[in-house]
mmCIF file of C-alpha atoms in Angstrom:
data_model
loop_
_atom_site.group_PDB
_atom_site.id
_atom_site.type_symbol
_atom_site.label_atom_id
_atom_site.label_comp_id
_atom_site.label_asym_id
_atom_site.label_seq_id
_atom_site.Cartn_x
_atom_site.Cartn_y
_atom_site.Cartn_z
ATOM 1 C CA UNK A 18 -128.862 -156.685 9.103
ATOM 2 C CA UNK A 19 -130.337 -154.787 12.044
ATOM 3 C CA UNK A 20 -128.075 -151.717 12.012
ATOM 4 C CA UNK A 21 -130.119 -149.817 14.571
ATOM 5 C CA UNK A 22 -129.747 -152.579 17.156
ATOM 6 C CA UNK A 23 -125.990 -152.635 16.581
ATOM 7 C CA UNK A 24 -125.828 -148.845 16.965
ATOM 8 C CA UNK A 25 -127.735 -149.114 20.262
ATOM 9 C CA UNK A 26 -125.010 -151.437 21.556
ATOM 10 C CA UNK A 27 -121.967 -149.522 20.290
ATOM 11 C CA UNK A 28 -122.948 -145.890 20.788
ATOM 12 C CA UNK A 29 -123.477 -146.088 24.574
ATOM 13 C CA UNK A 30 -120.249 -148.106 24.906
ATOM 14 C CA UNK A 31 -118.250 -145.466 22.987
ATOM 15 C CA UNK A 32 -119.896 -142.645 24.957
ATOM 16 C CA UNK A 33 -119.015 -144.363 28.215
ATOM 17 C CA UNK A 34 -115.410 -144.849 27.079
ATOM 18 C CA UNK A 35 -115.051 -141.163 26.163
ATOM 19 C CA UNK A 36 -116.540 -140.088 29.501
ATOM 20 C CA UNK A 37 -114.048 -142.306 31.301
ATOM 21 C CA UNK A 38 -111.224 -140.700 29.304
ATOM 22 C CA UNK A 39 -112.412 -137.260 30.408
ATOM 23 C CA UNK A 40 -112.629 -138.355 34.054
ATOM 24 C CA UNK A 41 -109.029 -139.597 33.880
ATOM 25 C CA UNK A 42 -107.910 -136.431 32.038
ATOM 26 C CA UNK A 43 -106.823 -138.471 29.026
ATOM 27 C CA UNK A 44 -106.631 -136.532 25.766
ATOM 28 C CA UNK A 45 -106.423 -137.887 22.223
ATOM 29 C CA UNK A 46 -107.054 -136.364 18.805
ATOM 30 C CA UNK A 47 -109.998 -137.726 16.814
ATOM 31 C CA UNK A 48 -107.878 -139.408 14.117
ATOM 32 C CA UNK A 49 -105.871 -141.352 16.673
ATOM 33 C CA UNK A 50 -109.009 -142.191 18.670
ATOM 34 C CA UNK A 51 -110.643 -143.706 15.577
ATOM 35 C CA UNK A 52 -107.527 -145.776 14.931
ATOM 36 C CA UNK A 53 -107.613 -147.123 18.495
ATOM 37 C CA UNK A 54 -111.290 -148.037 18.123
ATOM 38 C CA UNK A 55 -110.564 -149.827 14.835
ATOM 39 C CA UNK A 56 -107.754 -151.752 16.512
ATOM 40 C CA UNK A 57 -110.130 -152.767 19.309
ATOM 41 C CA UNK A 58 -112.762 -153.993 16.831
ATOM 42 C CA UNK A 59 -110.228 -155.946 14.747
ATOM 43 C CA UNK A 60 -108.664 -157.421 17.873
ATOM 44 C CA UNK A 61 -112.068 -158.570 19.206
ATOM 45 C CA UNK A 62 -112.825 -160.225 15.855
ATOM 46 C CA UNK A 63 -109.399 -161.927 15.811
ATOM 47 C CA UNK A 64 -108.558 -160.206 12.544
ATOM 48 C CA UNK A 65 -105.072 -159.273 11.421
ATOM 49 C CA UNK A 66 -104.665 -155.668 12.416
ATOM 50 C CA UNK A 67 -102.194 -152.941 13.191
ATOM 51 C CA UNK A 68 -101.457 -151.957 16.775
ATOM 52 C CA UNK A 69 -99.333 -148.983 15.758
ATOM 53 C CA UNK A 70 -101.475 -146.314 17.397
ATOM 54 C CA UNK A 71 -98.870 -146.177 20.182
ATOM 55 C CA UNK A 72 -96.230 -145.171 17.615
ATOM 56 C CA UNK A 73 -98.418 -142.398 16.203
ATOM 57 C CA UNK A 74 -99.204 -141.220 19.742
ATOM 58 C CA UNK A 75 -95.472 -140.898 20.473
ATOM 59 C CA UNK A 76 -95.198 -138.207 17.786
ATOM 60 C CA UNK A 77 -98.539 -136.445 18.231
ATOM 61 C CA UNK A 78 -98.606 -132.865 19.445
ATOM 62 C CA UNK A 79 -96.787 -129.612 18.777
ATOM 63 C CA UNK A 80 -93.011 -129.974 18.609
ATOM 64 C CA UNK A 81 -93.161 -133.766 18.901
ATOM 65 C CA UNK A 82 -92.582 -134.807 15.285
ATOM 66 C CA UNK A 83 -88.901 -135.650 15.765
ATOM 67 C CA UNK A 84 -87.348 -138.926 16.884
ATOM 68 C CA UNK A 85 -84.089 -139.524 18.742
ATOM 69 C CA UNK A 86 -81.798 -142.527 18.308
ATOM 70 C CA UNK A 87 -78.767 -143.253 20.486
ATOM 71 C CA UNK A 88 -75.510 -143.804 18.600
ATOM 72 C CA UNK A 89 -74.458 -147.340 19.376
ATOM 73 C CA UNK A 90 -72.978 -150.032 17.141
ATOM 74 C CA UNK A 91 -75.426 -152.518 18.662
ATOM 75 C CA UNK A 92 -78.410 -150.282 17.932
ATOM 76 C CA UNK A 93 -80.183 -151.656 14.799
ATOM 77 C CA UNK A 94 -81.933 -148.339 14.165
ATOM 78 C CA UNK A 95 -78.674 -146.389 14.124
ATOM 79 C CA UNK A 96 -77.200 -149.023 11.815
ATOM 80 C CA UNK A 97 -80.184 -148.580 9.469
ATOM 81 C CA UNK A 98 -79.780 -144.791 9.456
ATOM 82 C CA UNK A 99 -76.053 -145.029 8.761
ATOM 83 C CA UNK A 100 -76.643 -147.616 6.029
ATOM 84 C CA UNK A 101 -79.201 -145.404 4.251
ATOM 85 C CA UNK A 102 -76.867 -142.393 4.338
ATOM 86 C CA UNK A 103 -73.921 -144.449 3.054
ATOM 87 C CA UNK A 104 -76.050 -145.877 0.234
ATOM 88 C CA UNK A 105 -76.808 -142.320 -0.866
ATOM 89 C CA UNK A 106 -73.102 -141.497 -0.713
ATOM 90 C CA UNK A 107 -72.172 -144.590 -2.744
ATOM 91 C CA UNK A 108 -74.683 -143.676 -5.453
ATOM 92 C CA UNK A 109 -73.168 -140.203 -5.873
ATOM 93 C CA UNK A 110 -69.737 -138.671 -6.462
ATOM 94 C CA UNK A 111 -67.536 -137.287 -3.700
ATOM 95 C CA UNK A 112 -67.894 -133.795 -5.119
ATOM 96 C CA UNK A 113 -71.699 -133.847 -5.194
ATOM 97 C CA UNK A 114 -73.810 -131.944 -2.691
ATOM 98 C CA UNK A 115 -75.698 -135.052 -1.539
ATOM 99 C CA UNK A 116 -72.417 -136.885 -0.819
ATOM 100 C CA UNK A 117 -71.154 -133.994 1.309
ATOM 101 C CA UNK A 118 -74.477 -133.592 3.121
ATOM 102 C CA UNK A 119 -74.766 -137.286 4.014
ATOM 103 C CA UNK A 120 -71.124 -137.497 5.094
ATOM 104 C CA UNK A 121 -71.508 -134.373 7.253
ATOM 105 C CA UNK A 122 -74.690 -135.735 8.813
ATOM 106 C CA UNK A 123 -73.014 -138.992 9.823
ATOM 107 C CA UNK A 124 -70.166 -137.011 11.401
ATOM 108 C CA UNK A 125 -72.650 -134.690 13.137
ATOM 109 C CA UNK A 126 -74.646 -137.604 14.562
ATOM 110 C CA UNK A 127 -71.528 -139.393 15.794
ATOM 111 C CA UNK A 128 -70.072 -136.253 17.365
ATOM 112 C CA UNK A 129 -73.370 -135.425 19.081
ATOM 113 C CA UNK A 130 -73.970 -138.974 20.306
ATOM 114 C CA UNK A 131 -77.525 -139.128 18.945
ATOM 115 C CA UNK A 132 -79.232 -139.176 15.558
ATOM 116 C CA UNK A 133 -82.508 -137.458 14.774
ATOM 117 C CA UNK A 134 -85.159 -137.962 12.099
ATOM 118 C CA UNK A 135 -88.676 -136.730 11.450
ATOM 119 C CA UNK A 136 -91.659 -139.052 11.863
ATOM 120 C CA UNK A 137 -93.490 -139.606 8.551
ATOM 121 C CA UNK A 138 -96.094 -142.278 9.336
ATOM 122 C CA UNK A 139 -96.624 -146.022 9.608
ATOM 123 C CA UNK A 140 -97.259 -148.793 7.121
ATOM 124 C CA UNK A 141 -99.900 -151.076 8.594
ATOM 125 C CA UNK A 142 -99.346 -153.975 6.196
ATOM 126 C CA UNK A 143 -95.567 -154.184 6.332
ATOM 127 C CA UNK A 144 -95.472 -153.029 9.983
ATOM 128 C CA UNK A 145 -92.809 -150.476 9.209
ATOM 129 C CA UNK A 146 -92.406 -147.001 10.718
ATOM 130 C CA UNK A 147 -91.380 -144.337 8.191
ATOM 131 C CA UNK A 148 -88.999 -141.483 9.000
ATOM 132 C CA UNK A 149 -87.232 -138.678 7.132
ATOM 133 C CA UNK A 150 -83.546 -137.824 7.332
ATOM 134 C CA UNK A 151 -83.443 -134.113 6.537
ATOM 135 C CA UNK A 152 -79.807 -133.776 5.552
ATOM 136 C CA UNK A 153 -80.385 -130.235 4.229
ATOM 137 C CA UNK A 154 -81.707 -129.009 7.590
ATOM 138 C CA UNK A 155 -84.678 -129.704 9.840
ATOM 139 C CA UNK A 156 -86.701 -126.779 8.454
ATOM 140 C CA UNK A 157 -86.354 -127.883 4.838
ATOM 141 C CA UNK A 158 -88.716 -130.538 3.481
ATOM 142 C CA UNK A 159 -86.200 -132.268 1.185
ATOM 143 C CA UNK A 160 -85.264 -135.574 2.784
ATOM 144 C CA UNK A 161 -83.987 -139.117 2.503
ATOM 145 C CA UNK A 162 -86.404 -141.852 3.519
ATOM 146 C CA UNK A 163 -85.575 -144.402 6.179
ATOM 147 C CA UNK A 164 -87.814 -147.274 7.240
ATOM 148 C CA UNK A 165 -87.607 -148.902 10.659
ATOM 149 C CA UNK A 166 -89.010 -152.323 11.474
ATOM 150 C CA UNK A 167 -91.573 -152.316 14.272
ATOM 151 C CA UNK A 168 -89.493 -154.944 16.038
ATOM 152 C CA UNK A 169 -86.712 -152.343 16.356
ATOM 153 C CA UNK A 170 -88.966 -149.459 17.402
ATOM 154 C CA UNK A 171 -88.004 -149.801 21.077
ATOM 155 C CA UNK A 172 -84.678 -148.142 20.141
ATOM 156 C CA UNK A 173 -86.500 -144.940 19.127
ATOM 157 C CA UNK A 174 -87.687 -142.179 21.475
ATOM 158 C CA UNK A 175 -89.059 -138.657 21.063
ATOM 159 C CA UNK A 176 -86.513 -135.866 20.661
ATOM 160 C CA UNK A 177 -88.797 -133.494 22.605
ATOM 161 C CA UNK A 178 -88.196 -130.602 20.258
ATOM 162 C CA UNK A 179 -86.961 -129.547 16.821
ATOM 163 C CA UNK A 180 -83.251 -130.120 16.020
ATOM 164 C CA UNK A 181 -82.657 -126.537 14.914
ATOM 165 C CA UNK A 182 -84.311 -125.104 18.019
ATOM 166 C CA UNK A 183 -82.348 -127.498 20.232
ATOM 167 C CA UNK A 184 -79.096 -126.248 18.652
ATOM 168 C CA UNK A 185 -78.288 -129.720 17.379
ATOM 169 C CA UNK A 186 -77.569 -128.390 13.921
ATOM 170 C CA UNK A 187 -76.036 -125.139 12.773
ATOM 171 C CA UNK A 188 -78.494 -125.179 9.875
ATOM 172 C CA UNK A 189 -78.353 -123.501 6.496
ATOM 173 C CA UNK A 190 -80.897 -120.968 7.699
ATOM 174 C CA UNK A 191 -78.343 -118.837 9.569
ATOM 175 C CA UNK A 192 -76.055 -118.825 6.547
ATOM 176 C CA UNK A 193 -78.932 -117.745 4.288
ATOM 177 C CA UNK A 194 -79.890 -115.018 6.762
ATOM 178 C CA UNK A 195 -76.335 -113.636 6.894
ATOM 179 C CA UNK A 196 -76.059 -113.722 3.104
ATOM 180 C CA UNK A 197 -79.309 -111.760 2.739
ATOM 181 C CA UNK A 198 -78.135 -109.130 5.247
ATOM 182 C CA UNK A 199 -74.810 -108.792 3.457
ATOM 183 C CA UNK A 200 -76.580 -108.233 0.139
ATOM 184 C CA UNK A 201 -78.908 -105.635 1.658
ATOM 185 C CA UNK A 202 -76.015 -103.705 3.218
ATOM 186 C CA UNK A 203 -73.892 -103.543 0.049
ATOM 187 C CA UNK A 204 -73.289 -99.800 -0.711
ATOM 188 C CA UNK A 205 -74.619 -98.609 -4.083
ATOM 189 C CA UNK A 206 -73.469 -95.367 -5.717
ATOM 190 C CA UNK A 207 -75.830 -92.691 -7.095
ATOM 191 C CA UNK A 208 -74.515 -93.386 -10.606
ATOM 192 C CA UNK A 209 -75.391 -97.105 -10.312
ATOM 193 C CA UNK A 210 -78.911 -96.199 -9.168
ATOM 194 C CA UNK A 211 -79.336 -93.766 -12.093
ATOM 195 C CA UNK A 212 -78.164 -96.453 -14.523
ATOM 196 C CA UNK A 213 -80.970 -98.636 -13.181
ATOM 197 C CA UNK A 214 -83.471 -95.802 -13.546
ATOM 198 C CA UNK A 215 -83.840 -95.352 -9.776
ATOM 199 C CA UNK A 216 -84.006 -91.839 -8.351
ATOM 200 C CA UNK A 217 -82.188 -90.968 -5.127
ATOM 201 C CA UNK A 218 -83.637 -88.698 -2.440
ATOM 202 C CA UNK A 219 -81.150 -85.986 -3.516
ATOM 203 C CA UNK A 220 -82.451 -86.110 -7.097
ATOM 204 C CA UNK A 221 -86.028 -85.696 -5.918
ATOM 205 C CA UNK A 222 -85.115 -82.697 -3.730
ATOM 206 C CA UNK A 223 -83.223 -81.018 -6.599
ATOM 207 C CA UNK A 224 -86.210 -81.486 -8.932
ATOM 208 C CA UNK A 225 -88.482 -79.980 -6.267
#
């Protein structure tokens, strides 16, 4: 195999393609660029390949990791989201935290008119796009997985922001913040501090 001859064909072609991208002010991260090149090679060789680089591109860039789905009974993606949340509810008790979280999220989505989920990647073989339903809040990593068929991907768009920053969710973060402030501002008597072995400023001044 004459590798050097092959390199002499491909390298100039890739260089020319990148120059053309620069001339047209087209930007792309290296990982995504490599995926596009692989798709081009596989396509030229008539091999089975993924063409999901467009999906990854939709969620590339700062603040673009979240997807938006319109609430509509005829929307297969919304139906998938609702089904996943209800399955979680059915596998738990009504008094459990997960039941309450999933139920509240369905209500929140329906009241807002849109659902949101975080992009998690693609599965090239099964041609499925993976997302996360963060029922505990957009800033928390705990999530419920939802998989969307590529054939239904046209019903998904970018949210153009983070749910918490867009005021789509009240979040647990504000509650945690308030709780911390309340704890900090709880008055403590001098006797309680002494019992804990902590000196007050008055004690130090008296000793001085």
